[in-house]
Coordinates of N, CA and C in Angstrom, one line a residue:
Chain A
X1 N -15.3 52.2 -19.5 CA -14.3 53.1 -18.9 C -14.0 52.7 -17.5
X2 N -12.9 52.5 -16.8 CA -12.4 52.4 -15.8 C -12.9 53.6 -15.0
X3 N -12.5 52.7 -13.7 CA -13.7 54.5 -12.9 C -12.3 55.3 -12.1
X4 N -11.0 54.0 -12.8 CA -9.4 55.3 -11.9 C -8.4 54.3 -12.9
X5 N -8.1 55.5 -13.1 CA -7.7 55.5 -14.9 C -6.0 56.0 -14.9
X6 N -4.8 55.3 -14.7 CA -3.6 55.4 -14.6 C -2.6 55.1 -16.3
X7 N -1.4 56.0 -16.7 CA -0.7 55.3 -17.3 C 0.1 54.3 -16.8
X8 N 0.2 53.0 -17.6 CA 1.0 52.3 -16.4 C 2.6 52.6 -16.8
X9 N 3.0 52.9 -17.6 CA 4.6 53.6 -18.1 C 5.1 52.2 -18.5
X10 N 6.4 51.8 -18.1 CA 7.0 52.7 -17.1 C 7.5 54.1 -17.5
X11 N 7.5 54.8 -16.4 CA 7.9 56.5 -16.8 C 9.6 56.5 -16.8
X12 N 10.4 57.1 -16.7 CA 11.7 57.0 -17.4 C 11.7 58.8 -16.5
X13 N 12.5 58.4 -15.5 CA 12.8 59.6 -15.3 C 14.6 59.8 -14.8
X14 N 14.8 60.7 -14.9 CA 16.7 60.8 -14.6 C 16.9 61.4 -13.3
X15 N 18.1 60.9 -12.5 CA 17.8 61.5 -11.1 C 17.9 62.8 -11.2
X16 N 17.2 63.1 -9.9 CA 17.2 64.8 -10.0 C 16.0 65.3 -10.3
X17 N 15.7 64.8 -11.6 CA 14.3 65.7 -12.5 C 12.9 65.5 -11.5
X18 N 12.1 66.2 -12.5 CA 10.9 65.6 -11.5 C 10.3 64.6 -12.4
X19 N 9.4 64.0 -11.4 CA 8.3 63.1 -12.3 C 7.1 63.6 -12.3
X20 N 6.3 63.4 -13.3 CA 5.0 63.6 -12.7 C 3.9 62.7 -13.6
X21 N 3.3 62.2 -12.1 CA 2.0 60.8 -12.4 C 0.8 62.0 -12.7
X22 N -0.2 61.2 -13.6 CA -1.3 61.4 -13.4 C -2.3 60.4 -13.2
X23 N -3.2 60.6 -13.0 CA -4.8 59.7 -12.8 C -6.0 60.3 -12.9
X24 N -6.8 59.6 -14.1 CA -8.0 60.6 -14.1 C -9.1 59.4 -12.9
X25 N -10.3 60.2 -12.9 CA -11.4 59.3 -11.8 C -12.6 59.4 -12.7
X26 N -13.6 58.7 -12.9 CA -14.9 58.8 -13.7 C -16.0 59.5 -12.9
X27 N -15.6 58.6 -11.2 CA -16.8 59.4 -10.5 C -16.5 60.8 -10.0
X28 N -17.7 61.5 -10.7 CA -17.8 63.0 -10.4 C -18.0 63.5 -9.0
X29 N -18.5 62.2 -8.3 CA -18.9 62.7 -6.7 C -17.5 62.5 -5.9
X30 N -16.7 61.6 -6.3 CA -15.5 61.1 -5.5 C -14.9 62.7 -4.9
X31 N -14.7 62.1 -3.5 CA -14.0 63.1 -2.6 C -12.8 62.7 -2.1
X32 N -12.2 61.2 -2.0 CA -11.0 61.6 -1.1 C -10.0 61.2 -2.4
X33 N -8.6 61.2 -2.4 CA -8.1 60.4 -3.2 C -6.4 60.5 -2.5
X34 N -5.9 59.9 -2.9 CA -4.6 58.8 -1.8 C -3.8 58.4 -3.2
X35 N -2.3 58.6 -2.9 CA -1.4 58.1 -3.7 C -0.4 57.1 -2.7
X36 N -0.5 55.7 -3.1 CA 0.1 55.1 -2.6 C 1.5 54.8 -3.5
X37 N 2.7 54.3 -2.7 CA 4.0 53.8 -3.2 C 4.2 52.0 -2.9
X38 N 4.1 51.6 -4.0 CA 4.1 49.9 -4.1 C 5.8 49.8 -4.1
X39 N 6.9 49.0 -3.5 CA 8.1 48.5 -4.2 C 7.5 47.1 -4.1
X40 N 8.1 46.4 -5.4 CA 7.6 45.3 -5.5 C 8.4 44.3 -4.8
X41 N 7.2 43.3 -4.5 CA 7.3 42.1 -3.5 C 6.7 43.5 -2.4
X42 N 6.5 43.8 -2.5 CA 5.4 44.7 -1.0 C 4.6 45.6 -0.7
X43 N 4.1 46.0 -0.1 CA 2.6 46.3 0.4 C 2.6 47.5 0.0
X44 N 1.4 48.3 -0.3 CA 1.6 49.6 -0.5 C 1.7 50.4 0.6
X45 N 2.5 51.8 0.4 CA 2.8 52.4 1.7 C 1.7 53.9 0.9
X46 N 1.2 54.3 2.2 CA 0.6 55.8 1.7 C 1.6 57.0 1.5
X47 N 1.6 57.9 0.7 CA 2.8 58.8 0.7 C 2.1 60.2 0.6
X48 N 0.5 60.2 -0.2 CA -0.2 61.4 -0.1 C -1.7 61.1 0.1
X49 N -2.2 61.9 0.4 CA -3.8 61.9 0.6 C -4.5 63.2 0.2
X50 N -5.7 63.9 -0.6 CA -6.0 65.4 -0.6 C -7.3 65.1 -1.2
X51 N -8.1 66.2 -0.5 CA -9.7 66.1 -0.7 C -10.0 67.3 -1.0
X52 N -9.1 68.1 -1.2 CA -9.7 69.4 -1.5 C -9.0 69.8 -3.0
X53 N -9.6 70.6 -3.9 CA -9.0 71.2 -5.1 C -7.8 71.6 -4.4
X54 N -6.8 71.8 -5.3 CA -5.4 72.5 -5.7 C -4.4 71.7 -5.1
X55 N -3.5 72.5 -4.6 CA -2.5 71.7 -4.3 C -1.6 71.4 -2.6
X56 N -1.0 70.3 -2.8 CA -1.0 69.8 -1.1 C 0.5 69.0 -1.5
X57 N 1.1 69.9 -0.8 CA 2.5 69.8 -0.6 C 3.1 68.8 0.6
X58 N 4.1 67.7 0.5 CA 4.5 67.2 1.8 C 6.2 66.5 1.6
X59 N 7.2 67.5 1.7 CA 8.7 67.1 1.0 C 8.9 67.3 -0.3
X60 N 9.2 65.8 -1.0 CA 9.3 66.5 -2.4 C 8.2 66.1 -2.8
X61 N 7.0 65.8 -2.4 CA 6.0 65.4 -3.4 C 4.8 66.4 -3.0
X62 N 4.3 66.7 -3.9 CA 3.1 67.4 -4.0 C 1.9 66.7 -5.4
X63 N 1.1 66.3 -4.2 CA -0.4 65.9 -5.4 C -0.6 67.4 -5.6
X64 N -1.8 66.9 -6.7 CA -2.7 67.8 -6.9 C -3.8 67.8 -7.3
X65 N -4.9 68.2 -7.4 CA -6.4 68.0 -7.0 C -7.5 69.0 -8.0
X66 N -7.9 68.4 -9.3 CA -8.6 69.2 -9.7 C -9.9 68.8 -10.3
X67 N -10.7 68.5 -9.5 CA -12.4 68.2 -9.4 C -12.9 68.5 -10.6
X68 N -12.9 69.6 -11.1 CA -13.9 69.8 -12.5 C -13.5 69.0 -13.8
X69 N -12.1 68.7 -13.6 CA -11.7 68.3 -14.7 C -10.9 66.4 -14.4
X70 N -11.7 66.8 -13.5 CA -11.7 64.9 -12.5 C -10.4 64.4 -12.7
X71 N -9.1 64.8 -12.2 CA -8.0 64.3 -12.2 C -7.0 64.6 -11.0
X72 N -6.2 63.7 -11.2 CA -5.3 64.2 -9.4 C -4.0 63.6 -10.0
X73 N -2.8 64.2 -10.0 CA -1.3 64.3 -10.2 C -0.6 64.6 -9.0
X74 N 0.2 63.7 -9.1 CA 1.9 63.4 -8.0 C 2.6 63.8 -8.4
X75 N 3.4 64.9 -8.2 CA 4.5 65.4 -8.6 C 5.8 64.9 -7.4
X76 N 6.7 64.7 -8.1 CA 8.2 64.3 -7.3 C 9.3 64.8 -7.8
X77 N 9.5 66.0 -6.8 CA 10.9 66.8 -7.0 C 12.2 65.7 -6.7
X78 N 13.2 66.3 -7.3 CA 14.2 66.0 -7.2 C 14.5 64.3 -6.8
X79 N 14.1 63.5 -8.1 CA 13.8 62.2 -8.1 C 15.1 61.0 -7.8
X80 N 14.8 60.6 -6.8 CA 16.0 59.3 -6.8 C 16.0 58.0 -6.8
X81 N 17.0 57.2 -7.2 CA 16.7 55.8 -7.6 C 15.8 55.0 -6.5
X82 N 15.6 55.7 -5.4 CA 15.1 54.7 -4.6 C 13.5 55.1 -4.3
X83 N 13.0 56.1 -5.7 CA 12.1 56.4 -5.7 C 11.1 55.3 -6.8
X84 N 12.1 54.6 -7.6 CA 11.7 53.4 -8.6 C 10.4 52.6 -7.9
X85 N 9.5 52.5 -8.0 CA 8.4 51.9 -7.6 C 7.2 51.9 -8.5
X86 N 6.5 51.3 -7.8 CA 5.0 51.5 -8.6 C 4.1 52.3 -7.9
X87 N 3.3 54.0 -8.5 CA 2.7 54.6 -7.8 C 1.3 54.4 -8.0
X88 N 0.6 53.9 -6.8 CA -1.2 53.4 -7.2 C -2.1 54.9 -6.7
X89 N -3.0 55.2 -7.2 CA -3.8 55.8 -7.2 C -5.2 55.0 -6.8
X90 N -5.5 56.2 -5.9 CA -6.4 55.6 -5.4 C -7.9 56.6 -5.1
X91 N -9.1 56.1 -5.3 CA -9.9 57.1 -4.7 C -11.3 56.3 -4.4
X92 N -11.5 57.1 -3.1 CA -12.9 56.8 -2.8 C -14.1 57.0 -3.2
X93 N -14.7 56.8 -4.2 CA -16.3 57.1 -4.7 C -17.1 57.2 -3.8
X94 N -17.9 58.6 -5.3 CA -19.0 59.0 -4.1 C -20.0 57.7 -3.5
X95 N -20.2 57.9 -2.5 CA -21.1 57.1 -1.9 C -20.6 55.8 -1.2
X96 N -19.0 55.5 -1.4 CA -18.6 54.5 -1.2 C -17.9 54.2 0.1
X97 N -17.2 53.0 0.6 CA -16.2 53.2 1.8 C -15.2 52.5 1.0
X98 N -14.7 51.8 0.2 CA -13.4 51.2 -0.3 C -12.5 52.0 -1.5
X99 N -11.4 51.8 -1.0 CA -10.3 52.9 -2.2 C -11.0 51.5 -3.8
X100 N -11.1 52.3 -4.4 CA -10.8 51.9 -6.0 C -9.3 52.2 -6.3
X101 N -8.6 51.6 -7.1 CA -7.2 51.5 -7.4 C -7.4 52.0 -8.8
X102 N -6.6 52.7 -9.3 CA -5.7 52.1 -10.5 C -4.9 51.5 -10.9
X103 N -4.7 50.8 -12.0 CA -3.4 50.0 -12.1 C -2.4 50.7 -11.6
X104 N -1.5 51.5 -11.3 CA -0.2 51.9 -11.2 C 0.2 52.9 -12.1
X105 N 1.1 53.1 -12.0 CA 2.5 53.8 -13.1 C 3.6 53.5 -12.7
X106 N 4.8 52.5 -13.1 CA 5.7 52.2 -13.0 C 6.5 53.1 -13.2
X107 N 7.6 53.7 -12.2 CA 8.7 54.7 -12.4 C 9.8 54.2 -12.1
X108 N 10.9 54.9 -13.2 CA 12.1 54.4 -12.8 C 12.8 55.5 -13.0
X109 N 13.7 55.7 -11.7 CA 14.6 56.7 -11.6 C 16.1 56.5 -12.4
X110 N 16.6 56.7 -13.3 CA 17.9 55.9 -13.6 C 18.9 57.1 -13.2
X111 N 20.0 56.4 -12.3 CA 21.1 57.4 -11.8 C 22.2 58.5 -12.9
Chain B
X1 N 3.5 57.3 13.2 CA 2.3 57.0 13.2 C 1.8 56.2 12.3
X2 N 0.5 55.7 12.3 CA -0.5 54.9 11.4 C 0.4 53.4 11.2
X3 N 1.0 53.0 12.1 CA 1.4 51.7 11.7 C 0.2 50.4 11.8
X4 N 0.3 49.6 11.1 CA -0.1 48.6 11.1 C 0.9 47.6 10.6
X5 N 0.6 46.5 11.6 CA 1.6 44.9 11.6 C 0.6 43.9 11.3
X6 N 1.2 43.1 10.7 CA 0.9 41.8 10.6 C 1.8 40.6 10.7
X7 N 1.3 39.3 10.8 CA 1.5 38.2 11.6 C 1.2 36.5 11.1
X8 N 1.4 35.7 10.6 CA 3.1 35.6 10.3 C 3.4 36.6 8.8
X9 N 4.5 37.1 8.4 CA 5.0 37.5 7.4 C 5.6 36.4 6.3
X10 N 5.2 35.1 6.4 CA 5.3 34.2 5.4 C 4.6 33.0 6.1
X11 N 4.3 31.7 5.6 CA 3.5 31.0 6.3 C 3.7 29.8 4.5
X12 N 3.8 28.7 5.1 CA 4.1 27.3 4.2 C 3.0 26.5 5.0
X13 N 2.0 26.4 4.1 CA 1.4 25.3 4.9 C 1.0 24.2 3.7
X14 N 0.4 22.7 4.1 CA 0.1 21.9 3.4 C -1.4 21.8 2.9
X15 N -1.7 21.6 1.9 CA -2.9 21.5 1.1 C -3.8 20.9 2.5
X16 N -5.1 21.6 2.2 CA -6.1 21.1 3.1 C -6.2 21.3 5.0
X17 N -5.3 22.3 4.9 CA -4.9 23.1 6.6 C -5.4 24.4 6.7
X18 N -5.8 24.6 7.6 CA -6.2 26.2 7.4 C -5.3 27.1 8.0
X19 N -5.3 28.6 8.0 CA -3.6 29.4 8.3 C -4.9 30.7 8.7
X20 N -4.4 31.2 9.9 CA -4.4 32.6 10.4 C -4.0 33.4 10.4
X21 N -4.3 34.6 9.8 CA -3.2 35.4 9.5 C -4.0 36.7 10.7
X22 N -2.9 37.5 11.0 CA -3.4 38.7 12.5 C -2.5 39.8 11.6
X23 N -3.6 40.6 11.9 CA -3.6 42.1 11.3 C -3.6 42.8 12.7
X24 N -2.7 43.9 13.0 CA -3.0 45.0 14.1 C -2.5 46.4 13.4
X25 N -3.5 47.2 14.2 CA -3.2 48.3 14.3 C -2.4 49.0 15.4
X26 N -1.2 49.1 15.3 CA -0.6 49.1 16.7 C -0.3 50.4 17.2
X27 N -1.0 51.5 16.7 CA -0.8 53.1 17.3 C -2.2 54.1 17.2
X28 N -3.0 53.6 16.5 CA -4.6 54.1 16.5 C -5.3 52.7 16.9
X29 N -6.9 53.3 16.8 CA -8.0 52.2 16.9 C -8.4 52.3 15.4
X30 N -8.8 51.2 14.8 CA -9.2 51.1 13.7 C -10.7 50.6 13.6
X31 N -11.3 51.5 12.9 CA -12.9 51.3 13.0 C -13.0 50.5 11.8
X32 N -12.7 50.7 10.8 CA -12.5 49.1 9.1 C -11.4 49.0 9.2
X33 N -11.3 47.5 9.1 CA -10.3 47.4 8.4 C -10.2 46.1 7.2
X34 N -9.6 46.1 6.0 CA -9.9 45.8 4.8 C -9.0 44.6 4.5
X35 N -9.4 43.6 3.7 CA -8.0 42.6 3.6 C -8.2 42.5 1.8
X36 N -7.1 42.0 1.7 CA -7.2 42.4 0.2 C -5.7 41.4 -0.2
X37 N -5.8 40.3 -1.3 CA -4.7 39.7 -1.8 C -4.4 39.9 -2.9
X38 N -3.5 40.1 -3.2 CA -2.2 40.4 -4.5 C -1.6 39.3 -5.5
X39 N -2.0 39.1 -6.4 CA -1.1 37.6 -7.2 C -0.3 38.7 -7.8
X40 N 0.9 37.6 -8.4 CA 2.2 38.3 -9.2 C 1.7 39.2 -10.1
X41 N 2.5 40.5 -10.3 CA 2.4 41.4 -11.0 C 0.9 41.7 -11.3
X42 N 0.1 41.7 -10.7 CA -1.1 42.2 -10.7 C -1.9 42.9 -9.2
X43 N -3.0 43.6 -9.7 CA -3.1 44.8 -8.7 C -3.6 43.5 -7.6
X44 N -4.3 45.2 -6.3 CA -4.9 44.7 -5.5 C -5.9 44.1 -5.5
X45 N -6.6 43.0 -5.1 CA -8.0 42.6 -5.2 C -8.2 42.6 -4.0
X46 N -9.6 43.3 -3.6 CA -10.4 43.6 -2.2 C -11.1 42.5 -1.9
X47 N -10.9 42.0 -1.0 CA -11.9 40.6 -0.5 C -13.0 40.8 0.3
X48 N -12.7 41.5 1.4 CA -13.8 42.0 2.4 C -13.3 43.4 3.2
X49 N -14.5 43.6 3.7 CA -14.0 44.9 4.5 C -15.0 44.4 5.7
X50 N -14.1 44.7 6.9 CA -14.8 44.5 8.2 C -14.7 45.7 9.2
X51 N -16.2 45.9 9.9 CA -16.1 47.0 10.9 C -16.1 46.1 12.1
X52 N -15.5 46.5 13.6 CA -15.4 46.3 14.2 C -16.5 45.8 15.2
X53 N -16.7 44.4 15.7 CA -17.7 44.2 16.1 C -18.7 43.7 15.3
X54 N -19.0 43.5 14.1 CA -19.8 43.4 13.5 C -19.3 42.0 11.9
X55 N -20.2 41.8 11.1 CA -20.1 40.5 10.2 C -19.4 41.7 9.2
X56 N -18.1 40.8 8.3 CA -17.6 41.1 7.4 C -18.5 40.9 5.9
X57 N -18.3 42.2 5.3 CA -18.9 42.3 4.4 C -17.6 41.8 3.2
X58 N -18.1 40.5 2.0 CA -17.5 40.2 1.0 C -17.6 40.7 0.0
X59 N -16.5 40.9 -1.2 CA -16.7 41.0 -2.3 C -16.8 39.8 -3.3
X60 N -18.0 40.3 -4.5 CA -18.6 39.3 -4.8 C -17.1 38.3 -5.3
X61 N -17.4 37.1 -5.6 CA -17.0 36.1 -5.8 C -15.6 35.8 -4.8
X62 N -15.7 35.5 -3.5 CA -14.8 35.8 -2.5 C -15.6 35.1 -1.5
X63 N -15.1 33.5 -0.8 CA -16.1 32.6 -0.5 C -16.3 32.7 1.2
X64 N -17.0 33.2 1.9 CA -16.4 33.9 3.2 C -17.0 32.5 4.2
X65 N -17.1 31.0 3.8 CA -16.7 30.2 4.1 C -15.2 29.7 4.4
X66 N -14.8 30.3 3.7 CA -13.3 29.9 3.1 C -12.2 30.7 4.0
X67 N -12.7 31.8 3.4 CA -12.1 33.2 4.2 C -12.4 33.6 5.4
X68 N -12.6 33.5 6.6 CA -13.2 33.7 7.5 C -12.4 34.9 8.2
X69 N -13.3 36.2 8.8 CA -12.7 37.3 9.0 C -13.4 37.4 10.1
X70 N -12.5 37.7 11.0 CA -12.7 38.3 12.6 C -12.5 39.6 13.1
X71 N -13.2 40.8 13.4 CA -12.7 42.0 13.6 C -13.5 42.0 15.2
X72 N -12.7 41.4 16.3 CA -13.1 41.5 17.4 C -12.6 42.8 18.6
X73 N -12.0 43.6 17.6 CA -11.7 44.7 18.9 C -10.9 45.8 17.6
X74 N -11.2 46.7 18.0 CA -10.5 48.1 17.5 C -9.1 48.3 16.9
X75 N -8.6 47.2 17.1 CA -7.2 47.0 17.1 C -6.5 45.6 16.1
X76 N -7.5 44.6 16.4 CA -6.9 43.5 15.8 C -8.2 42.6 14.4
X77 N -7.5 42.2 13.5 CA -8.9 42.0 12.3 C -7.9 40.2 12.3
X78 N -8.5 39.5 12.3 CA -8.0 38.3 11.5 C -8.5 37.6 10.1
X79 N -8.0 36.9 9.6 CA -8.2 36.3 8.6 C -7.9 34.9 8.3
X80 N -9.0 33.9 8.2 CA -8.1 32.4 8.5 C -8.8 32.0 7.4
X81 N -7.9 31.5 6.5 CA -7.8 30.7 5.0 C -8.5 29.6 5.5
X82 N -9.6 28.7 5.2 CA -9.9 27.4 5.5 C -9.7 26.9 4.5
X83 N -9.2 25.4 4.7 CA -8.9 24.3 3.7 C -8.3 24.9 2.4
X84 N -6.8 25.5 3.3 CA -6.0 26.2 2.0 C -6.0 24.8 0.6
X85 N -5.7 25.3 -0.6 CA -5.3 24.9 -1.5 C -4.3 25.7 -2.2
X86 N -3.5 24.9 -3.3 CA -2.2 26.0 -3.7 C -2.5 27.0 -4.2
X87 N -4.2 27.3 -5.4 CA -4.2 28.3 -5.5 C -4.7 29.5 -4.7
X88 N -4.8 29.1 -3.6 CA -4.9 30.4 -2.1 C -3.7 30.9 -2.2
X89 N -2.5 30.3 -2.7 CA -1.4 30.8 -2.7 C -1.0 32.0 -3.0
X90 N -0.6 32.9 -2.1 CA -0.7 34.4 -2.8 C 0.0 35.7 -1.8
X91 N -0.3 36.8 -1.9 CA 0.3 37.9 -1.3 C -1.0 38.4 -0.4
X92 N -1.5 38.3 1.2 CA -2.4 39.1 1.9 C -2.1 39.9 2.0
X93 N -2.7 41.0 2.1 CA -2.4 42.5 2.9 C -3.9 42.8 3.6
X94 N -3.6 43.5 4.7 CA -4.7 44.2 5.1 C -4.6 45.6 5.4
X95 N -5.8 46.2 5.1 CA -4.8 47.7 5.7 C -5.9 47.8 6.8
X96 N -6.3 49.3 7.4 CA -6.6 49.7 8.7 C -7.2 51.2 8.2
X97 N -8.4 51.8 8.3 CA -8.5 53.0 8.7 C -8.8 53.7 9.8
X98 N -8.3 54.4 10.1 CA -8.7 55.3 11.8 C -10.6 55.7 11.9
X99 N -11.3 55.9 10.7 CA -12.3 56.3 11.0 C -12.8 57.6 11.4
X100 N -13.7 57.9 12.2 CA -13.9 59.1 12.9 C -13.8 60.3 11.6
X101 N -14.3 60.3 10.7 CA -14.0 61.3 10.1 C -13.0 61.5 8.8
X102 N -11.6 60.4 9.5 CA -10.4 60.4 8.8 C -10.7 59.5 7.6
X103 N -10.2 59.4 6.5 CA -10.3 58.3 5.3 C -9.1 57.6 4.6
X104 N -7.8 58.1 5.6 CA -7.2 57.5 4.8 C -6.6 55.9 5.2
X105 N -6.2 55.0 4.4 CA -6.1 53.7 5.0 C -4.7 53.0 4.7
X106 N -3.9 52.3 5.6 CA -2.5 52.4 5.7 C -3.0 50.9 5.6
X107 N -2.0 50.3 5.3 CA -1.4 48.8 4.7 C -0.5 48.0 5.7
X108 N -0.5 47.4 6.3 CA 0.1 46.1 6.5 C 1.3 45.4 5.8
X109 N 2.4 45.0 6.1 CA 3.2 44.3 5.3 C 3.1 43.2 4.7
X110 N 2.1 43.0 4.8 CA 1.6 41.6 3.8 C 1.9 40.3 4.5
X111 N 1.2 39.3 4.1 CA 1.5 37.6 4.6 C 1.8 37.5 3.4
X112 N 3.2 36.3 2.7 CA 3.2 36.0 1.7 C 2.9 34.1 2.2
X113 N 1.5 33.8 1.6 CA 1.3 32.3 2.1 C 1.1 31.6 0.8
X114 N 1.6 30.4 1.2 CA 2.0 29.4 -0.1 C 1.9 27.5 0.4
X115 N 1.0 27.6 -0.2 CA 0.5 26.0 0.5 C 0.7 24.8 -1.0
X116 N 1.6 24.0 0.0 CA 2.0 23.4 -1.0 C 1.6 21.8 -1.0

């Protein structure tokens, strides 16, 4: 089992709608976790961070954070083409200092 | 906030030269910071993580002969390819975390270096 565990899609979303990523984690101690935004040919940029259960709002996107059931979801309101990227998940294990990745989830916003 | 730059943003060198690449954090101090290269359509791979002042810790199979990593001040991390070969050829990034508490870690625009 992978210890950050992504669909990689691609997701298929229509402008406007929402999307919504998930990611499960294996480690039960992991505390931070981070959604980063890849466009390809470049770097990842950070777009969310949340360490606590429930949920953590910032524009249109809100993660969300649910420890017992070891999973964390990106939601993206009102989705637009230039939202098309690859979104990496990421989280820090317990006891660790380096993000673990998931593969991604390819999204694509079609106009 | 949380920017980090890097330096050159593409880089051609010839087999058997070595290439420096400079990472800064140019609006915090960064207490790690992480370098990590990308081949096509594939994820990140973590190479080393360095704290400041101190020897860069490698990951396994990652020749830190080769790689040589400098984190001489709160601010600036280097990374110099020795005796590039084409398959060094690839996507750097480094990112930067603030530390102190904070965990999250911001990314760099990447070096795309290609030794031909």
């Amino acid at each position: 089992q992978k210890e950050v565990e992504q669909n990689s899609g691609p997701l298929s979303v229509p402008e406007g709608a929402i999307a919504s990523l998930n990611c499960t984690y294996s480690d039960r101690g992991s505390q931070s976790f981070f959604w980063y935004r890849q466009y390809s040919g470049k770097s990842p940029e950070l777009i969310m961070f949340i360490y606590s259960n429930g949920d953590k709002e910032d524009g249109r996107f809100t993660a969300q954070l649910n420890k017992a059931s070891q999973y964390v979801s990106l939601l993206i309101r009102d989705s637009q083409p230039s939202d098309s990227a690859t979104y990496l998940c990421a989280v820090i294990i317990a006891a660790g200092n380096k993000l673990t990745f998931g593969g991604g989830t390819r999204v694509l916003v079609k106009p | 906030g949380a920017v980090v730059s890097q330096h050159p943003s593409r880089v051609i060198c010839k087999s058997g030269t070595s290439v420096k690449i400079e990472c800064r954090s140019l609006d915090f101090q960064a207490t790690t910071m992480f370098w990590y290269r990308q081949f096509p359509k594939q994820s990140l791979m973590l190479m080393a993580t360095s704290n400041e002042g101190s020897k860069a810790t490698y990951e396994q199979g990652v020749e830190k002969d080769k790689f040589l990593i400098n984190h001489a001040s709160l601010t600036l991390s280097t990374l110099t390819v020795t005796s590039a070969h084409p398959e060094d050829s690839s996507f750097y990034i480094c990112s930067a975390r603030p530390g102190q508490g904070l965990f999250e870690q911001y990314f760099g625009p990447g070096t795309r270096l290609t030794v031909t």
